[in-house]
mmCIF file of C-alpha atoms in Angstrom:
data_model
loop_
_atom_site.group_PDB
_atom_site.id
_atom_site.type_symbol
_atom_site.label_atom_id
_atom_site.label_comp_id
_atom_site.label_asym_id
_atom_site.label_seq_id
_atom_site.Cartn_x
_atom_site.Cartn_y
_atom_site.Cartn_z
ATOM 1 C CA MET A 262 9.721 -53.501 49.377
ATOM 2 C CA THR A 263 10.722 -50.982 46.529
ATOM 3 C CA ASP A 264 8.665 -50.499 43.374
ATOM 4 C CA THR A 265 10.890 -51.546 40.464
ATOM 5 C CA ASN A 266 8.403 -50.032 37.837
ATOM 6 C CA LYS A 267 8.718 -46.527 39.271
ATOM 7 C CA THR A 268 10.121 -44.047 36.732
ATOM 8 C CA THR A 269 12.590 -41.381 37.695
ATOM 9 C CA ALA A 270 12.019 -37.801 36.711
ATOM 10 C CA PRO A 271 14.325 -36.510 33.978
ATOM 11 C CA THR A 272 17.325 -34.674 35.383
ATOM 12 C CA ALA A 273 18.780 -31.438 34.262
ATOM 13 C CA GLN A 274 21.498 -33.333 32.408
ATOM 14 C CA ASP A 275 18.831 -35.156 30.487
ATOM 15 C CA TYR A 276 17.175 -31.920 29.405
ATOM 16 C CA ARG A 277 20.501 -30.539 28.339
ATOM 17 C CA LEU A 278 21.090 -33.687 26.153
ATOM 18 C CA ILE A 279 17.617 -33.408 24.622
ATOM 19 C CA GLU A 280 18.183 -29.814 23.894
ATOM 20 C CA ALA A 281 21.676 -30.343 22.295
ATOM 21 C CA ALA A 282 20.386 -33.188 20.070
ATOM 22 C CA ALA A 283 17.385 -30.878 18.947
ATOM 23 C CA ARG A 284 19.890 -28.027 18.273
ATOM 24 C CA ARG A 285 22.124 -30.484 16.173
ATOM 25 C CA ARG A 286 19.086 -31.510 14.140
ATOM 26 C CA ARG A 287 18.230 -27.836 13.436
ATOM 27 C CA ILE A 288 21.719 -27.050 12.397
ATOM 28 C CA ILE A 289 21.941 -30.098 10.078
ATOM 29 C CA LYS A 290 18.473 -29.195 8.598
ATOM 30 C CA ASN A 291 19.515 -25.476 8.128
ATOM 31 C CA VAL A 292 22.895 -26.576 6.585
ATOM 32 C CA LEU A 293 21.016 -28.855 4.151
ATOM 33 C CA LEU A 294 18.374 -26.275 3.256
ATOM 34 C CA TYR A 295 20.799 -23.450 2.691
ATOM 35 C CA THR A 296 23.154 -25.674 0.661
ATOM 36 C CA PHE A 297 20.255 -26.710 -1.611
ATOM 37 C CA LEU A 298 19.074 -23.024 -1.900
ATOM 38 C CA THR A 299 22.689 -21.951 -2.675
ATOM 39 C CA LEU A 300 22.942 -24.441 -5.438
ATOM 40 C CA CYS A 301 19.633 -23.351 -6.928
ATOM 41 C CA ALA A 302 20.712 -19.690 -6.801
ATOM 42 C CA LEU A 303 24.071 -20.542 -8.485
ATOM 43 C CA ALA A 304 22.103 -22.465 -11.326
ATOM 44 C CA VAL A 305 19.830 -19.361 -11.831
ATOM 45 C CA LEU A 306 22.634 -16.727 -11.644
ATOM 46 C CA PHE A 307 25.311 -18.563 -13.539
ATOM 47 C CA PRO A 308 23.893 -17.543 -17.037
ATOM 48 C CA PHE A 309 23.845 -13.953 -16.000
ATOM 49 C CA TYR A 310 27.387 -14.158 -14.666
ATOM 50 C CA TRP A 311 28.571 -15.813 -17.883
ATOM 51 C CA MET A 312 26.846 -13.059 -19.947
ATOM 52 C CA ILE A 313 28.653 -10.358 -17.928
ATOM 53 C CA LEU A 314 31.912 -12.138 -18.056
ATOM 54 C CA THR A 315 31.834 -12.607 -21.838
ATOM 55 C CA SER A 316 30.905 -9.011 -22.421
ATOM 56 C CA PHE A 317 34.276 -8.052 -20.780
ATOM 57 C CA LYS A 318 36.354 -10.366 -22.822
ATOM 58 C CA THR A 319 38.053 -9.297 -26.065
ATOM 59 C CA GLN A 320 36.861 -11.077 -29.236
ATOM 60 C CA GLY A 321 40.261 -12.614 -29.737
ATOM 61 C CA ALA A 322 40.433 -13.925 -26.175
ATOM 62 C CA TYR A 323 36.894 -15.364 -26.392
ATOM 63 C CA ASN A 324 37.650 -17.117 -29.779
ATOM 64 C CA SER A 325 40.983 -18.533 -28.514
ATOM 65 C CA GLU A 326 39.507 -20.377 -25.593
ATOM 66 C CA GLU A 327 39.267 -24.060 -26.421
ATOM 67 C CA ILE A 328 38.058 -24.687 -22.792
ATOM 68 C CA PRO A 329 35.887 -21.799 -21.591
ATOM 69 C CA LYS A 330 37.329 -19.809 -18.695
ATOM 70 C CA PHE A 331 35.222 -18.516 -15.810
ATOM 71 C CA TYR A 332 37.365 -15.441 -15.414
ATOM 72 C CA THR A 333 39.258 -12.943 -17.461
ATOM 73 C CA LEU A 334 42.595 -11.297 -16.649
ATOM 74 C CA ALA A 335 42.246 -8.435 -19.217
ATOM 75 C CA PRO A 336 38.565 -7.001 -18.979
ATOM 76 C CA THR A 337 37.658 -4.477 -21.624
ATOM 77 C CA LEU A 338 34.856 -1.942 -22.203
ATOM 78 C CA LYS A 339 35.336 -1.911 -25.934
ATOM 79 C CA ASN A 340 32.381 -4.306 -26.526
ATOM 80 C CA TYR A 341 29.945 -1.877 -25.008
ATOM 81 C CA ASN A 342 31.271 0.966 -27.352
ATOM 82 C CA VAL A 343 30.706 -1.421 -30.238
ATOM 83 C CA ALA A 344 27.219 -2.291 -28.977
ATOM 84 C CA PHE A 345 26.151 1.322 -29.296
ATOM 85 C CA THR A 346 27.968 2.178 -32.569
ATOM 86 C CA ALA A 347 27.443 -0.956 -34.755
ATOM 87 C CA VAL A 348 23.722 -0.543 -34.534
ATOM 88 C CA PRO A 349 21.348 2.345 -33.325
ATOM 89 C CA LEU A 350 20.897 0.782 -29.903
ATOM 90 C CA ALA A 351 20.296 4.111 -28.340
ATOM 91 C CA LYS A 352 17.272 4.646 -30.661
ATOM 92 C CA TYR A 353 15.993 1.224 -29.789
ATOM 93 C CA PHE A 354 16.121 2.175 -26.080
ATOM 94 C CA LEU A 355 14.156 5.362 -26.942
ATOM 95 C CA ASN A 356 11.522 3.421 -28.935
ATOM 96 C CA THR A 357 11.162 0.905 -26.071
ATOM 97 C CA LEU A 358 10.753 3.639 -23.472
ATOM 98 C CA ILE A 359 8.102 5.388 -25.469
ATOM 99 C CA PHE A 360 6.264 2.160 -26.082
ATOM 100 C CA THR A 361 6.561 1.048 -22.385
ATOM 101 C CA VAL A 362 5.409 4.328 -20.877
ATOM 102 C CA ILE A 363 2.392 4.934 -23.077
ATOM 103 C CA THR A 364 1.310 1.160 -23.062
ATOM 104 C CA THR A 365 1.575 0.980 -19.240
ATOM 105 C CA ALA A 366 -0.305 4.183 -18.532
ATOM 106 C CA ALA A 367 -3.074 3.361 -21.130
ATOM 107 C CA MET A 368 -3.480 -0.092 -19.582
ATOM 108 C CA MET A 369 -3.617 1.071 -16.027
ATOM 109 C CA VAL A 370 -6.508 3.402 -16.924
ATOM 110 C CA VAL A 371 -8.450 0.588 -18.650
ATOM 111 C CA ILE A 372 -7.949 -2.112 -15.985
ATOM 112 C CA VAL A 373 -8.707 0.284 -13.100
ATOM 113 C CA LEU A 374 -12.033 1.263 -14.549
ATOM 114 C CA ALA A 375 -12.836 -2.230 -15.508
ATOM 115 C CA ALA A 376 -11.978 -3.738 -12.135
ATOM 116 C CA PHE A 377 -14.025 -0.906 -10.481
ATOM 117 C CA GLY A 378 -17.037 -1.725 -12.752
ATOM 118 C CA PHE A 379 -16.808 -5.543 -11.910
ATOM 119 C CA ALA A 380 -16.178 -4.936 -8.111
ATOM 120 C CA ARG A 381 -18.560 -2.161 -7.220
ATOM 121 C CA MET A 382 -21.145 -1.617 -10.067
ATOM 122 C CA ASN A 383 -24.317 -3.701 -10.287
ATOM 123 C CA PHE A 384 -25.662 -4.395 -13.774
ATOM 124 C CA PRO A 385 -27.740 -7.228 -15.116
ATOM 125 C CA GLY A 386 -25.611 -10.296 -16.036
ATOM 126 C CA LYS A 387 -22.490 -9.026 -14.337
ATOM 127 C CA ASN A 388 -21.257 -12.442 -13.150
ATOM 128 C CA LEU A 389 -21.913 -13.992 -16.588
ATOM 129 C CA VAL A 390 -20.090 -11.115 -18.335
ATOM 130 C CA PHE A 391 -17.064 -11.518 -15.994
ATOM 131 C CA SER A 392 -17.084 -15.287 -16.505
ATOM 132 C CA LEU A 393 -17.039 -14.892 -20.195
ATOM 133 C CA PHE A 394 -14.236 -12.247 -19.833
ATOM 134 C CA LEU A 395 -12.264 -14.646 -17.726
ATOM 135 C CA SER A 396 -12.728 -17.383 -20.392
ATOM 136 C CA LEU A 397 -10.594 -15.075 -22.825
ATOM 137 C CA MET A 398 -7.551 -16.322 -20.826
ATOM 138 C CA MET A 399 -8.116 -19.799 -22.335
ATOM 139 C CA ILE A 400 -7.633 -18.490 -25.830
ATOM 140 C CA PRO A 401 -3.985 -19.084 -27.100
ATOM 141 C CA ASN A 402 -1.991 -16.079 -27.614
ATOM 142 C CA GLU A 403 -1.169 -17.121 -31.191
ATOM 143 C CA LEU A 404 -4.862 -16.779 -32.083
ATOM 144 C CA VAL A 405 -4.998 -13.324 -30.573
ATOM 145 C CA ILE A 406 -1.876 -12.254 -32.503
ATOM 146 C CA ILE A 407 -3.367 -13.271 -35.745
ATOM 147 C CA THR A 408 -6.572 -11.316 -35.252
ATOM 148 C CA ASN A 409 -4.754 -8.421 -33.845
ATOM 149 C CA TYR A 410 -2.431 -8.331 -36.923
ATOM 150 C CA VAL A 411 -5.403 -8.568 -39.403
ATOM 151 C CA THR A 412 -7.035 -5.658 -37.594
ATOM 152 C CA ILE A 413 -4.033 -3.503 -37.224
ATOM 153 C CA THR A 414 -3.049 -4.110 -40.906
ATOM 154 C CA SER A 415 -6.558 -3.216 -42.129
ATOM 155 C CA TRP A 416 -6.454 0.114 -40.245
ATOM 156 C CA ASN A 417 -3.060 0.761 -41.946
ATOM 157 C CA MET A 418 -1.188 1.025 -38.446
ATOM 158 C CA ARG A 419 1.776 -1.118 -39.406
ATOM 159 C CA ASN A 420 5.176 0.639 -38.564
ATOM 160 C CA THR A 421 3.511 3.025 -36.252
ATOM 161 C CA PHE A 422 3.694 3.336 -32.391
ATOM 162 C CA LEU A 423 -0.192 3.178 -32.294
ATOM 163 C CA GLY A 424 -0.127 -0.147 -33.950
ATOM 164 C CA LEU A 425 2.476 -1.450 -31.412
ATOM 165 C CA ILE A 426 0.505 -0.072 -28.386
ATOM 166 C CA LEU A 427 -3.174 -0.719 -29.139
ATOM 167 C CA PRO A 428 -3.239 -4.593 -28.787
ATOM 168 C CA SER A 429 -1.422 -4.265 -25.351
ATOM 169 C CA ILE A 430 -3.589 -1.823 -23.469
ATOM 170 C CA THR A 431 -5.660 -4.196 -21.565
ATOM 171 C CA SER A 432 -5.100 -7.505 -19.619
ATOM 172 C CA VAL A 433 -7.791 -9.928 -18.399
ATOM 173 C CA PHE A 434 -5.403 -11.374 -15.693
ATOM 174 C CA TYR A 435 -4.542 -7.781 -14.341
ATOM 175 C CA ILE A 436 -8.331 -6.826 -14.321
ATOM 176 C CA TYR A 437 -9.087 -10.036 -12.408
ATOM 177 C CA LEU A 438 -6.207 -9.519 -10.041
ATOM 178 C CA LEU A 439 -7.274 -5.807 -9.314
ATOM 179 C CA LYS A 440 -10.845 -6.792 -9.009
ATOM 180 C CA GLU A 441 -10.162 -9.167 -6.297
ATOM 181 C CA ASN A 442 -8.133 -6.468 -4.507
ATOM 182 C CA PHE A 443 -11.057 -3.937 -4.798
ATOM 183 C CA GLU A 444 -13.518 -6.489 -3.418
ATOM 184 C CA GLN A 445 -11.404 -6.662 -0.194
ATOM 185 C CA ILE A 446 -12.408 -2.978 0.548
ATOM 186 C CA PRO A 447 -15.320 -2.904 2.771
ATOM 187 C CA GLU A 448 -18.469 -2.173 0.950
ATOM 188 C CA GLU A 449 -19.648 0.104 3.896
ATOM 189 C CA LEU A 450 -17.015 2.639 2.732
ATOM 190 C CA TYR A 451 -18.659 2.877 -0.725
ATOM 191 C CA LYS A 452 -22.221 3.154 0.822
ATOM 192 C CA ALA A 453 -21.083 5.906 3.213
ATOM 193 C CA ALA A 454 -19.356 7.734 0.292
ATOM 194 C CA LYS A 455 -22.471 7.597 -1.752
ATOM 195 C CA VAL A 456 -24.614 8.798 1.187
ATOM 196 C CA ASP A 457 -22.249 11.815 1.298
ATOM 197 C CA GLY A 458 -22.906 12.540 -2.318
ATOM 198 C CA THR A 459 -19.480 11.323 -3.626
ATOM 199 C CA SER A 460 -19.474 10.249 -7.234
ATOM 200 C CA ASP A 461 -18.212 6.865 -8.227
ATOM 201 C CA PHE A 462 -15.158 8.351 -10.020
ATOM 202 C CA LYS A 463 -14.202 10.481 -7.048
ATOM 203 C CA TYR A 464 -14.552 7.459 -4.648
ATOM 204 C CA LEU A 465 -12.382 5.311 -7.055
ATOM 205 C CA LEU A 466 -9.588 7.892 -7.098
ATOM 206 C CA ARG A 467 -9.693 8.984 -3.452
ATOM 207 C CA VAL A 468 -10.528 5.719 -1.679
ATOM 208 C CA MET A 469 -9.914 2.583 -3.791
ATOM 209 C CA VAL A 470 -6.753 3.587 -5.660
ATOM 210 C CA PRO A 471 -4.744 4.620 -2.579
ATOM 211 C CA ILE A 472 -5.804 1.483 -0.652
ATOM 212 C CA SER A 473 -4.891 -0.722 -3.490
ATOM 213 C CA LYS A 474 -1.586 1.050 -4.163
ATOM 214 C CA PRO A 475 0.629 -2.126 -3.547
ATOM 215 C CA THR A 476 -1.289 -4.035 -6.264
ATOM 216 C CA LEU A 477 -1.193 -1.104 -8.673
ATOM 217 C CA VAL A 478 2.556 -0.761 -8.220
ATOM 218 C CA THR A 479 2.903 -4.566 -8.792
ATOM 219 C CA ILE A 480 0.882 -4.549 -11.873
ATOM 220 C CA THR A 481 2.717 -1.513 -13.270
ATOM 221 C CA ILE A 482 6.082 -3.199 -12.689
ATOM 222 C CA LEU A 483 4.974 -6.381 -14.353
ATOM 223 C CA LYS A 484 3.508 -4.526 -17.267
ATOM 224 C CA VAL A 485 6.759 -2.570 -17.763
ATOM 225 C CA ILE A 486 8.736 -5.846 -17.775
ATOM 226 C CA GLU A 487 6.294 -7.419 -20.164
ATOM 227 C CA CYS A 488 6.554 -4.436 -22.577
ATOM 228 C CA TRP A 489 10.306 -4.387 -22.281
ATOM 229 C CA ASN A 490 10.667 -7.984 -23.149
ATOM 230 C CA SER A 491 7.993 -7.855 -25.945
ATOM 231 C CA TYR A 492 9.246 -9.583 -28.989
ATOM 232 C CA VAL A 493 6.639 -11.414 -31.196
ATOM 233 C CA TRP A 494 4.159 -8.649 -31.778
ATOM 234 C CA PRO A 495 6.778 -5.942 -32.442
ATOM 235 C CA ARG A 496 8.662 -8.270 -34.783
ATOM 236 C CA LEU A 497 5.462 -9.030 -36.698
ATOM 237 C CA ILE A 498 3.895 -5.648 -36.923
ATOM 238 C CA THR A 499 7.110 -3.582 -37.757
ATOM 239 C CA ASP A 500 9.725 -4.039 -40.437
ATOM 240 C CA ASP A 501 11.031 -0.402 -40.186
ATOM 241 C CA LYS A 502 14.056 -0.055 -38.119
ATOM 242 C CA ASN A 503 12.774 3.338 -36.898
ATOM 243 C CA TYR A 504 10.289 1.428 -34.821
ATOM 244 C CA TYR A 505 12.465 -1.465 -33.590
ATOM 245 C CA LEU A 506 12.434 -2.155 -29.849
ATOM 246 C CA VAL A 507 15.319 -3.459 -27.846
ATOM 247 C CA SER A 508 14.152 -7.007 -28.090
ATOM 248 C CA ASN A 509 13.821 -6.786 -31.850
ATOM 249 C CA GLY A 510 17.103 -4.779 -31.948
ATOM 250 C CA ILE A 511 18.919 -7.933 -30.587
ATOM 251 C CA GLN A 512 17.697 -10.002 -33.543
ATOM 252 C CA GLU A 513 18.708 -7.195 -35.954
ATOM 253 C CA ILE A 514 22.134 -7.073 -34.233
ATOM 254 C CA ARG A 515 22.621 -10.866 -34.606
ATOM 255 C CA GLN A 516 21.441 -10.889 -38.336
ATOM 256 C CA ASN A 517 22.876 -7.629 -39.634
ATOM 257 C CA GLY A 518 25.373 -6.262 -37.089
ATOM 258 C CA PHE A 519 28.110 -8.148 -35.352
ATOM 259 C CA GLY A 520 26.480 -10.806 -33.285
ATOM 260 C CA ARG A 521 27.326 -14.014 -35.296
ATOM 261 C CA ASP A 522 31.072 -13.279 -35.188
ATOM 262 C CA ASN A 523 31.596 -10.985 -32.211
ATOM 263 C CA ILE A 524 29.908 -12.740 -29.403
ATOM 264 C CA PRO A 525 31.325 -10.550 -26.661
ATOM 265 C CA ALA A 526 29.972 -7.577 -28.215
ATOM 266 C CA MET A 527 26.445 -9.364 -28.591
ATOM 267 C CA MET A 528 26.816 -10.140 -24.795
ATOM 268 C CA ALA A 529 27.498 -6.463 -23.959
ATOM 269 C CA ALA A 530 24.339 -5.474 -25.938
ATOM 270 C CA VAL A 531 22.218 -8.079 -23.965
ATOM 271 C CA VAL A 532 23.604 -6.755 -20.711
ATOM 272 C CA VAL A 533 22.756 -3.036 -21.438
ATOM 273 C CA ILE A 534 19.223 -4.208 -22.391
ATOM 274 C CA SER A 535 18.796 -6.386 -19.321
ATOM 275 C CA VAL A 536 20.229 -4.197 -16.624
ATOM 276 C CA PRO A 537 17.231 -1.655 -16.422
ATOM 277 C CA LEU A 538 14.847 -4.637 -15.753
ATOM 278 C CA VAL A 539 17.144 -6.254 -13.140
ATOM 279 C CA ILE A 540 17.460 -2.847 -11.262
ATOM 280 C CA LEU A 541 13.787 -2.361 -11.500
ATOM 281 C CA PHE A 542 12.927 -5.715 -9.919
ATOM 282 C CA LEU A 543 15.577 -5.402 -7.199
ATOM 283 C CA VAL A 544 14.286 -1.951 -6.240
ATOM 284 C CA PHE A 545 10.517 -2.916 -6.163
ATOM 285 C CA ARG A 546 10.675 -6.653 -5.309
ATOM 286 C CA ASN A 547 8.984 -6.206 -1.933
ATOM 287 C CA LYS A 548 6.189 -4.255 -3.527
ATOM 288 C CA ILE A 549 5.789 -6.911 -6.086
ATOM 289 C CA MET A 550 5.467 -9.759 -3.536
ATOM 290 C CA GLU A 551 3.188 -7.622 -1.367
ATOM 291 C CA GLY A 552 0.854 -6.740 -4.291
ATOM 292 C CA VAL A 553 0.536 -10.263 -5.496
ATOM 293 C CA SER A 554 -0.167 -11.629 -2.017
ATOM 294 C CA ARG A 555 -2.789 -9.058 -1.416
ATOM 295 C CA GLY A 556 -4.448 -9.660 -4.786
ATOM 296 C CA GLY A 557 -4.645 -13.433 -4.272
ATOM 297 C CA THR A 558 -6.058 -13.238 -0.662
ATOM 298 C CA LYS A 559 -9.704 -12.643 0.049
ATOM 299 C CA GLY A 560 -11.312 -11.733 3.240
#
């Protein structure tokens, strides 16, 4: 008498069918995922494409389009020439470069020393002081701008590079990010260095800074982007065109230059201003991701 409940072992054909079904599911999942990501990428990149496309259209062609066209058969570079001649865009670039380099360099010195103090130095009330320091992140930027404006004005620093730079040479968030990174470095290295007679400053420069290079590079790049895009504070503290930055230059272009009527030339100016930041991010994107992940991971 045979056992009717006895199960038969899967055959090679069954395994192939299961494998094929799993492969189809993976393919469908990947197709749906990459389709979704492609649509998201198109949504993000389309404004940049439209900006660049418009910058290559003539003013007449742009104004004659009742229905916007997503291409141009007669591209022109005239708009870029207009962008540099109608307003002193090159001077705005130079001002922004000076502001960005000095501000970023000064901030790096401040935050490295502050982060080292909170990460390795021991002093009474350190945790309380750092907690109070972090609480500054809860203060709205508008209130900080008001107090900074009153202070800079009382010091007669309006329409000066010093007035532009001083309020931007520190950052609570960057100090916190760098402190977390410094604390990942084994304390035994610090104790060994102290036994060898190494000063705190020398230990900071020769050990902690090289180890934390990815985070420092990330902070530098993010600060450069922040300075390059700075708008509210420069607009508030300067009314002299000799100190305009590129972000404020765009507004000056729109009000007093050609922006209201010549949209293609306006887009050309925006492209010129945006390209350095795009190139900077594309070149250092891996460093940015590495630094952020290291700064946010403890242990």
